[in-house]
Coordinates of C-alpha atoms in Angstrom, one line a residue:
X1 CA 111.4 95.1 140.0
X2 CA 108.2 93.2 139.3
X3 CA 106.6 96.6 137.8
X4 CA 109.5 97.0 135.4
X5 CA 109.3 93.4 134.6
X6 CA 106.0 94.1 133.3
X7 CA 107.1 96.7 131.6
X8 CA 108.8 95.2 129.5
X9 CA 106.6 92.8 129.0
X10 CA 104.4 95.1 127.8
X11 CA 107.1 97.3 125.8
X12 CA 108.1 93.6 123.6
X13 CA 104.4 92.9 123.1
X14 CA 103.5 96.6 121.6
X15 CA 107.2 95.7 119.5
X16 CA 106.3 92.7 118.0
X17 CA 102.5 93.6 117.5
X18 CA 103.5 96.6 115.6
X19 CA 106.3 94.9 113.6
X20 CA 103.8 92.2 112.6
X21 CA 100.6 94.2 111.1
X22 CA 103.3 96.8 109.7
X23 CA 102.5 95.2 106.3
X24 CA 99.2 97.1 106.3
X25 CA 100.8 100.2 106.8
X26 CA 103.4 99.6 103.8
X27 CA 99.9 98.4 101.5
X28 CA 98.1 101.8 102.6
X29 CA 101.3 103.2 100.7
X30 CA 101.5 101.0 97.7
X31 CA 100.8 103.9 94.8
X32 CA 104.8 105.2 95.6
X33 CA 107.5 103.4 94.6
X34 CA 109.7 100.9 97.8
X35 CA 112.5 103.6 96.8
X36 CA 110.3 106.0 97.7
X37 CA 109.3 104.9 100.6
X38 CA 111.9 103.8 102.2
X39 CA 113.5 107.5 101.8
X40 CA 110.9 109.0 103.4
X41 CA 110.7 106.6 106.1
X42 CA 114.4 107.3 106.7
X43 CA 113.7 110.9 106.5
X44 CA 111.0 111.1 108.7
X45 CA 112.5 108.4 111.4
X46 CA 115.8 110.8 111.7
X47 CA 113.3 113.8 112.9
X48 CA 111.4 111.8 115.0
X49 CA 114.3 110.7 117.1
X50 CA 115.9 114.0 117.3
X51 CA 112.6 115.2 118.7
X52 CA 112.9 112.2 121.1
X53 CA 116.7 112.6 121.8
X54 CA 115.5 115.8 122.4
X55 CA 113.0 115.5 125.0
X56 CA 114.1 112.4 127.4
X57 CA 117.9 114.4 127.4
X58 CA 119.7 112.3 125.5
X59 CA 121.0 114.7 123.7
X60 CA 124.7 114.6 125.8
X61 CA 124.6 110.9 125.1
X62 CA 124.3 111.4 121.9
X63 CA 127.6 113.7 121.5
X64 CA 129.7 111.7 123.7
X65 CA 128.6 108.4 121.6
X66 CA 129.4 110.7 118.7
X67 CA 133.0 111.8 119.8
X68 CA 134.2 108.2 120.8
X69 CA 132.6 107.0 117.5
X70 CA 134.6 109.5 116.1
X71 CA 137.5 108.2 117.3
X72 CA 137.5 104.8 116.9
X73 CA 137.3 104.4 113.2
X74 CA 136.4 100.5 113.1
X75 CA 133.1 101.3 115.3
X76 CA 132.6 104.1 113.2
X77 CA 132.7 101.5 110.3
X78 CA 130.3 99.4 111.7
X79 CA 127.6 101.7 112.2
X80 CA 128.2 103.0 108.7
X81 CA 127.6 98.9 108.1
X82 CA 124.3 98.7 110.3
X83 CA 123.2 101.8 108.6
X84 CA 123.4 100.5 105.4
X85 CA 122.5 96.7 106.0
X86 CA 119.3 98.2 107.8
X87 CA 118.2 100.2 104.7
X88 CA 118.1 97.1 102.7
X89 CA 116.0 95.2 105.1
X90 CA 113.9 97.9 105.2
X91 CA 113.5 98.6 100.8
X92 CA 113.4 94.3 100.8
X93 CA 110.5 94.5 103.2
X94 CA 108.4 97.2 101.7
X95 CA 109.0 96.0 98.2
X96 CA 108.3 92.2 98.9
X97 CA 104.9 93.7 101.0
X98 CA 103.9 95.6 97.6
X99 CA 104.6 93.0 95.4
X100 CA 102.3 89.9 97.0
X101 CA 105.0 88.6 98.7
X102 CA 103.9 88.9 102.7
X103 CA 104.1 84.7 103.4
X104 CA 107.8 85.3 102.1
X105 CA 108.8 87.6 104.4
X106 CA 107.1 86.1 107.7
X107 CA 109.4 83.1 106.7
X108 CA 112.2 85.5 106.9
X109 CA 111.5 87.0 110.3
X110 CA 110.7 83.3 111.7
X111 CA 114.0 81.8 110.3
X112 CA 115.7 85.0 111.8
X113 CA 116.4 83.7 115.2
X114 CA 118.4 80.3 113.3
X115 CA 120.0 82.8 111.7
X116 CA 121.4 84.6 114.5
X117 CA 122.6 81.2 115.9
X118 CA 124.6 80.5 113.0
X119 CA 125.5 83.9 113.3
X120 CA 126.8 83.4 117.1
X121 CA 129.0 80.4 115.8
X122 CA 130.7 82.3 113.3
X123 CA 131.0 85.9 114.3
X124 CA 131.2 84.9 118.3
X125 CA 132.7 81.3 118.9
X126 CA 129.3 80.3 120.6
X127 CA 128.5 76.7 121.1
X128 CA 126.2 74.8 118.8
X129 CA 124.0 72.7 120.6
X130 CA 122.6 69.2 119.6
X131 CA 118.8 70.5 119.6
X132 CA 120.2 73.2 117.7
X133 CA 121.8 71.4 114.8
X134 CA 118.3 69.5 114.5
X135 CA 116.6 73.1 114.5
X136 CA 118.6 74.3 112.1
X137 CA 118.8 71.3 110.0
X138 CA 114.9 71.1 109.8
X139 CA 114.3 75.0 108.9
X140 CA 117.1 73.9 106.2
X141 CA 115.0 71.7 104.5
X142 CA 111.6 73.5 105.2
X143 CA 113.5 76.3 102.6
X144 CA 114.2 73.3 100.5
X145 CA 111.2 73.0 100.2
X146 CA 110.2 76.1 99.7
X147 CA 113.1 75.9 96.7
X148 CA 111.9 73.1 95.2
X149 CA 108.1 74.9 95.3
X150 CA 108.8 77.8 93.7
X151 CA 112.1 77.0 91.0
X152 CA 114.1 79.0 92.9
X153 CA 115.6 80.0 95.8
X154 CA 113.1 82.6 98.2
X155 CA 116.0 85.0 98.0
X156 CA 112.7 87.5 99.7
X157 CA 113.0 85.1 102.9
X158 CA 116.7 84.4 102.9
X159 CA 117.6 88.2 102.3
X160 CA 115.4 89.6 105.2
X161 CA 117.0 87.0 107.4
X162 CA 120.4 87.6 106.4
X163 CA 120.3 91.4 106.7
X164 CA 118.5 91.3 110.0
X165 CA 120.9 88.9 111.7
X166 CA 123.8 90.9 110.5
X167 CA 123.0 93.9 111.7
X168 CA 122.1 92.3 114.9
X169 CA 125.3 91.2 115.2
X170 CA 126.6 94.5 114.6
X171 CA 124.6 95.7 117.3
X172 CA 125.8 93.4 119.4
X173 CA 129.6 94.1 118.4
X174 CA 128.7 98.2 119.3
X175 CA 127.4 97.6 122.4
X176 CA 125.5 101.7 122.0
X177 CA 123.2 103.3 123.2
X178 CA 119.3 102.0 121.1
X179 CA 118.3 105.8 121.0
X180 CA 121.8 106.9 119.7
X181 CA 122.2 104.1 117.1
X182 CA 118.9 104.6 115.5
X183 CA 119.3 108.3 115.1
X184 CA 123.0 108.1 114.2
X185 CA 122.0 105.3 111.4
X186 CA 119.4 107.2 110.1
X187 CA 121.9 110.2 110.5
X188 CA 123.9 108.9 108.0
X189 CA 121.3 107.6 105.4
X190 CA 119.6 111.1 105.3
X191 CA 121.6 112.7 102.9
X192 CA 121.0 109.6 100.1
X193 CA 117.5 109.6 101.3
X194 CA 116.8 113.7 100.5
X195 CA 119.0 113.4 97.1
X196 CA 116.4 110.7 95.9
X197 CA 113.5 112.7 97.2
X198 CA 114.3 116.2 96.2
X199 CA 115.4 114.4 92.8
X200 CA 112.1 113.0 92.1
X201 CA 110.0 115.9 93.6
X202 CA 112.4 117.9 90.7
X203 CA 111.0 115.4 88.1
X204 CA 107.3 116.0 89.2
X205 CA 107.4 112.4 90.2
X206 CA 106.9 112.6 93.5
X207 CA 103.9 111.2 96.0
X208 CA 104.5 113.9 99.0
X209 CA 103.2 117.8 98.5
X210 CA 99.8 119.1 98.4
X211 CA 99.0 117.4 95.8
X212 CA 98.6 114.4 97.6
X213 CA 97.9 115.2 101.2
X214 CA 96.6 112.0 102.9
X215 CA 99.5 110.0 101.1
X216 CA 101.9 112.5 102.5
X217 CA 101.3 112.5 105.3
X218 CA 101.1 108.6 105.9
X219 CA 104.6 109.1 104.0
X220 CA 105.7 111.3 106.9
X221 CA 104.3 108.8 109.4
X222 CA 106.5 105.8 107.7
X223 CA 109.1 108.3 110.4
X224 CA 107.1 107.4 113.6
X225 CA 105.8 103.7 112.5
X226 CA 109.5 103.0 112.1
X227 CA 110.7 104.4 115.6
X228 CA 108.2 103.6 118.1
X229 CA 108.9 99.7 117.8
X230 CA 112.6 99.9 118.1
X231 CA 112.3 102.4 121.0
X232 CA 109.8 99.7 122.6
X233 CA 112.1 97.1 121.7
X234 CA 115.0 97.9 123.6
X235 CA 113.1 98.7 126.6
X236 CA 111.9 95.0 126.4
X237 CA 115.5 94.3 125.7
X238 CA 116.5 95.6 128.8
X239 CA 114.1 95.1 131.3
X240 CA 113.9 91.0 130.1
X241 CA 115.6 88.4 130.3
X242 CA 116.8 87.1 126.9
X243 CA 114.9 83.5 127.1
X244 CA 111.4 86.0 128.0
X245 CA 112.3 88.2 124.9
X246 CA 112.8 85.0 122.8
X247 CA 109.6 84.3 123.3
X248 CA 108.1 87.3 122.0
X249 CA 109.8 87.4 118.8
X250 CA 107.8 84.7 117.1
X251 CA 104.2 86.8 117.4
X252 CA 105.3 89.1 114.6
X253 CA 106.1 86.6 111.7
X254 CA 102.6 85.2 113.1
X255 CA 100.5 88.1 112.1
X256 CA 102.2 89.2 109.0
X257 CA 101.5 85.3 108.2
X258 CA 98.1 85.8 109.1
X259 CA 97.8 88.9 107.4
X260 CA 99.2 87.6 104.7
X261 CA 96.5 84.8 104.1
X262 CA 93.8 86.2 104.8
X263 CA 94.0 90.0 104.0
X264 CA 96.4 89.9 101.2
X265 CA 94.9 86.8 100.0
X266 CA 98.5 85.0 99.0
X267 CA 98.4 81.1 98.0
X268 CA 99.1 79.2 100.8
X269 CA 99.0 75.5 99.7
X270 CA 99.9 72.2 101.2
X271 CA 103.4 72.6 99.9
X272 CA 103.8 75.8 101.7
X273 CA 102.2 74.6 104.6
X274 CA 104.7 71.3 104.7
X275 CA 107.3 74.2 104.4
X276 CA 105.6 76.3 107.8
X277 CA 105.5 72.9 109.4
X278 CA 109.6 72.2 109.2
X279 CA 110.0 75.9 110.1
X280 CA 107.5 75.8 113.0
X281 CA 109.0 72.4 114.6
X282 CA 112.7 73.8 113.9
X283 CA 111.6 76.9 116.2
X284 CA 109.8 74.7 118.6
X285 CA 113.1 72.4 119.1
X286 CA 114.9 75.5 119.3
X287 CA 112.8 77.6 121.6
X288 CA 112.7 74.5 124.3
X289 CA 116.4 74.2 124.3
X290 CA 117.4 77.7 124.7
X291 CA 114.4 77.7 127.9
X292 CA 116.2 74.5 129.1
X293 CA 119.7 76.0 129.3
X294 CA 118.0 79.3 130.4
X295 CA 117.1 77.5 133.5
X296 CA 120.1 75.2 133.3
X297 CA 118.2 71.9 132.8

């Protein structure tokens, strides 16, 4: 028990490293396009989890998910939703990291977790705390701020929350398999994905062939740098408790926050930092309640 608990301790950590310096791997391929990109990184991810389907023997899991999905049309819907709400996460992530925008999108993946409480009200009935009305009150006005900063709203932040925390709760309403979801998801983008690509390699436009060899094949590797932290993720997911696993999920806005001060060199001024500072003490009310009720203080 103790030796899966750390485990998974170890499986979230490699997660949320590898989802926070991911920014440097999306910079390595700034001369293609996000479109591009993000079709080869759906590409590639679909292979790589049919290899690993393949060789943990998943593969009956994977037809028998299939068939009932098959069957019950409104599940089937909702993966078709995931699918599709993932992809936009994912071309809103690269674009933002290729465009200066990598402080936008750490305040994304740290208001993501006030997200999913709002989300749990709505979509689930769940209870609203009192230190949770306060968290999400002050991450309100840290956006505000933010707002007010920039003359507009920071739709970068507010989209990558939104699309994360919905398909999190379509996950949560599918209840299937991690390995079978990922691949089925990217199952069903491939066909958009090799239209776009074949379309521009048609045009001569494209940034994978032998033309281009190290760019392909960091292109290709968009597949594996995609998979590994979701496969890692949901053996954190279920070898920890939720509360543990909260915990976690904070070192990956960190990094790309870090990374994107002081490798990308983005502006981060007193405003912004007034902005962090709501953020940061909405996470930090929110973080000790849900540890309280965790241990039913």
């Amino acid at each position: 028990m103790q030796q899966n608990r750390h485990f998974g301790i170890l499986a979230a950590l490699g997660c949320y490293v590898l989802w926070g310096i991911l920014p440097l791997y999306w910079h390595l391929l700034a001369e293609a396009e996000a479109n591009e990109i993000l079709s080869h990184r759906i590409l590639w991810s679909l292979v790589f989890m049919l290899i690993v389907v393949g060789l943990t023997g998943r593969m009956e899991q994977l037809k028998k998910d299939c068939r009932e999905l098959w069957q019950n049309k409104k599940r089937g819907l909702m993966l078709v939703a995931a699918a599709i709400i993932i992809s936009l996460n994912w071309l809103i992530y690269i674009w933002a990291v290729n465009h200066n925008h990598v402080i936008d999108t750490s305040v994304g993946y740290y208001i993501n977790p006030l997200v999913n409480v709002l989300f749990g009200v709505v979509l689930f009935g769940e209870t609203l705390s009192a230190p949770k009305k306060v968290s999400i009150a002050l991450a309100a006005i840290g956006i505000f701020l933010m707002t007010w900063q920039i003359g507009k709203l920071p739709w970068i932040s507010v989209a990558l929350a939104l699309t994360f925390g919905s398909y999190g709760a379509l996950k949560k309403m599918l209840q299937l398999d991690p390995f079978t979801s990922i691949t089925l998801e990217t199952l069903l983008l491939f066909p958009f994905a090799f239209y776009y690509v074949a379309n521009l390699t048609a045009a001569g436009a494209a940034h994978f062939g032998p033309a281009t060899p190290a760019l392909s094949l960091l292109l290709a590797g968009a597949g594996v740098a995609t998979a590994i932290p979701l496969i890692l993720f949901s053996y954190g997911a279920n070898l920890l408790p939720l509360n543990v696993l909260g915990f976690f999920q904070y070192i990956s806005p960190s990094l790309t926050l870090l990374l994107g001060i002081f490798f990308f060199n983005e502006p981060f001024g007193f405003t912004r930092l007034c902005t962090f500072g709501f953020i940061w003490l909405a996470l930090i009310v929110f973080t000790v309640s849900e540890w309280k009720a965790s241990h039913g203080k």
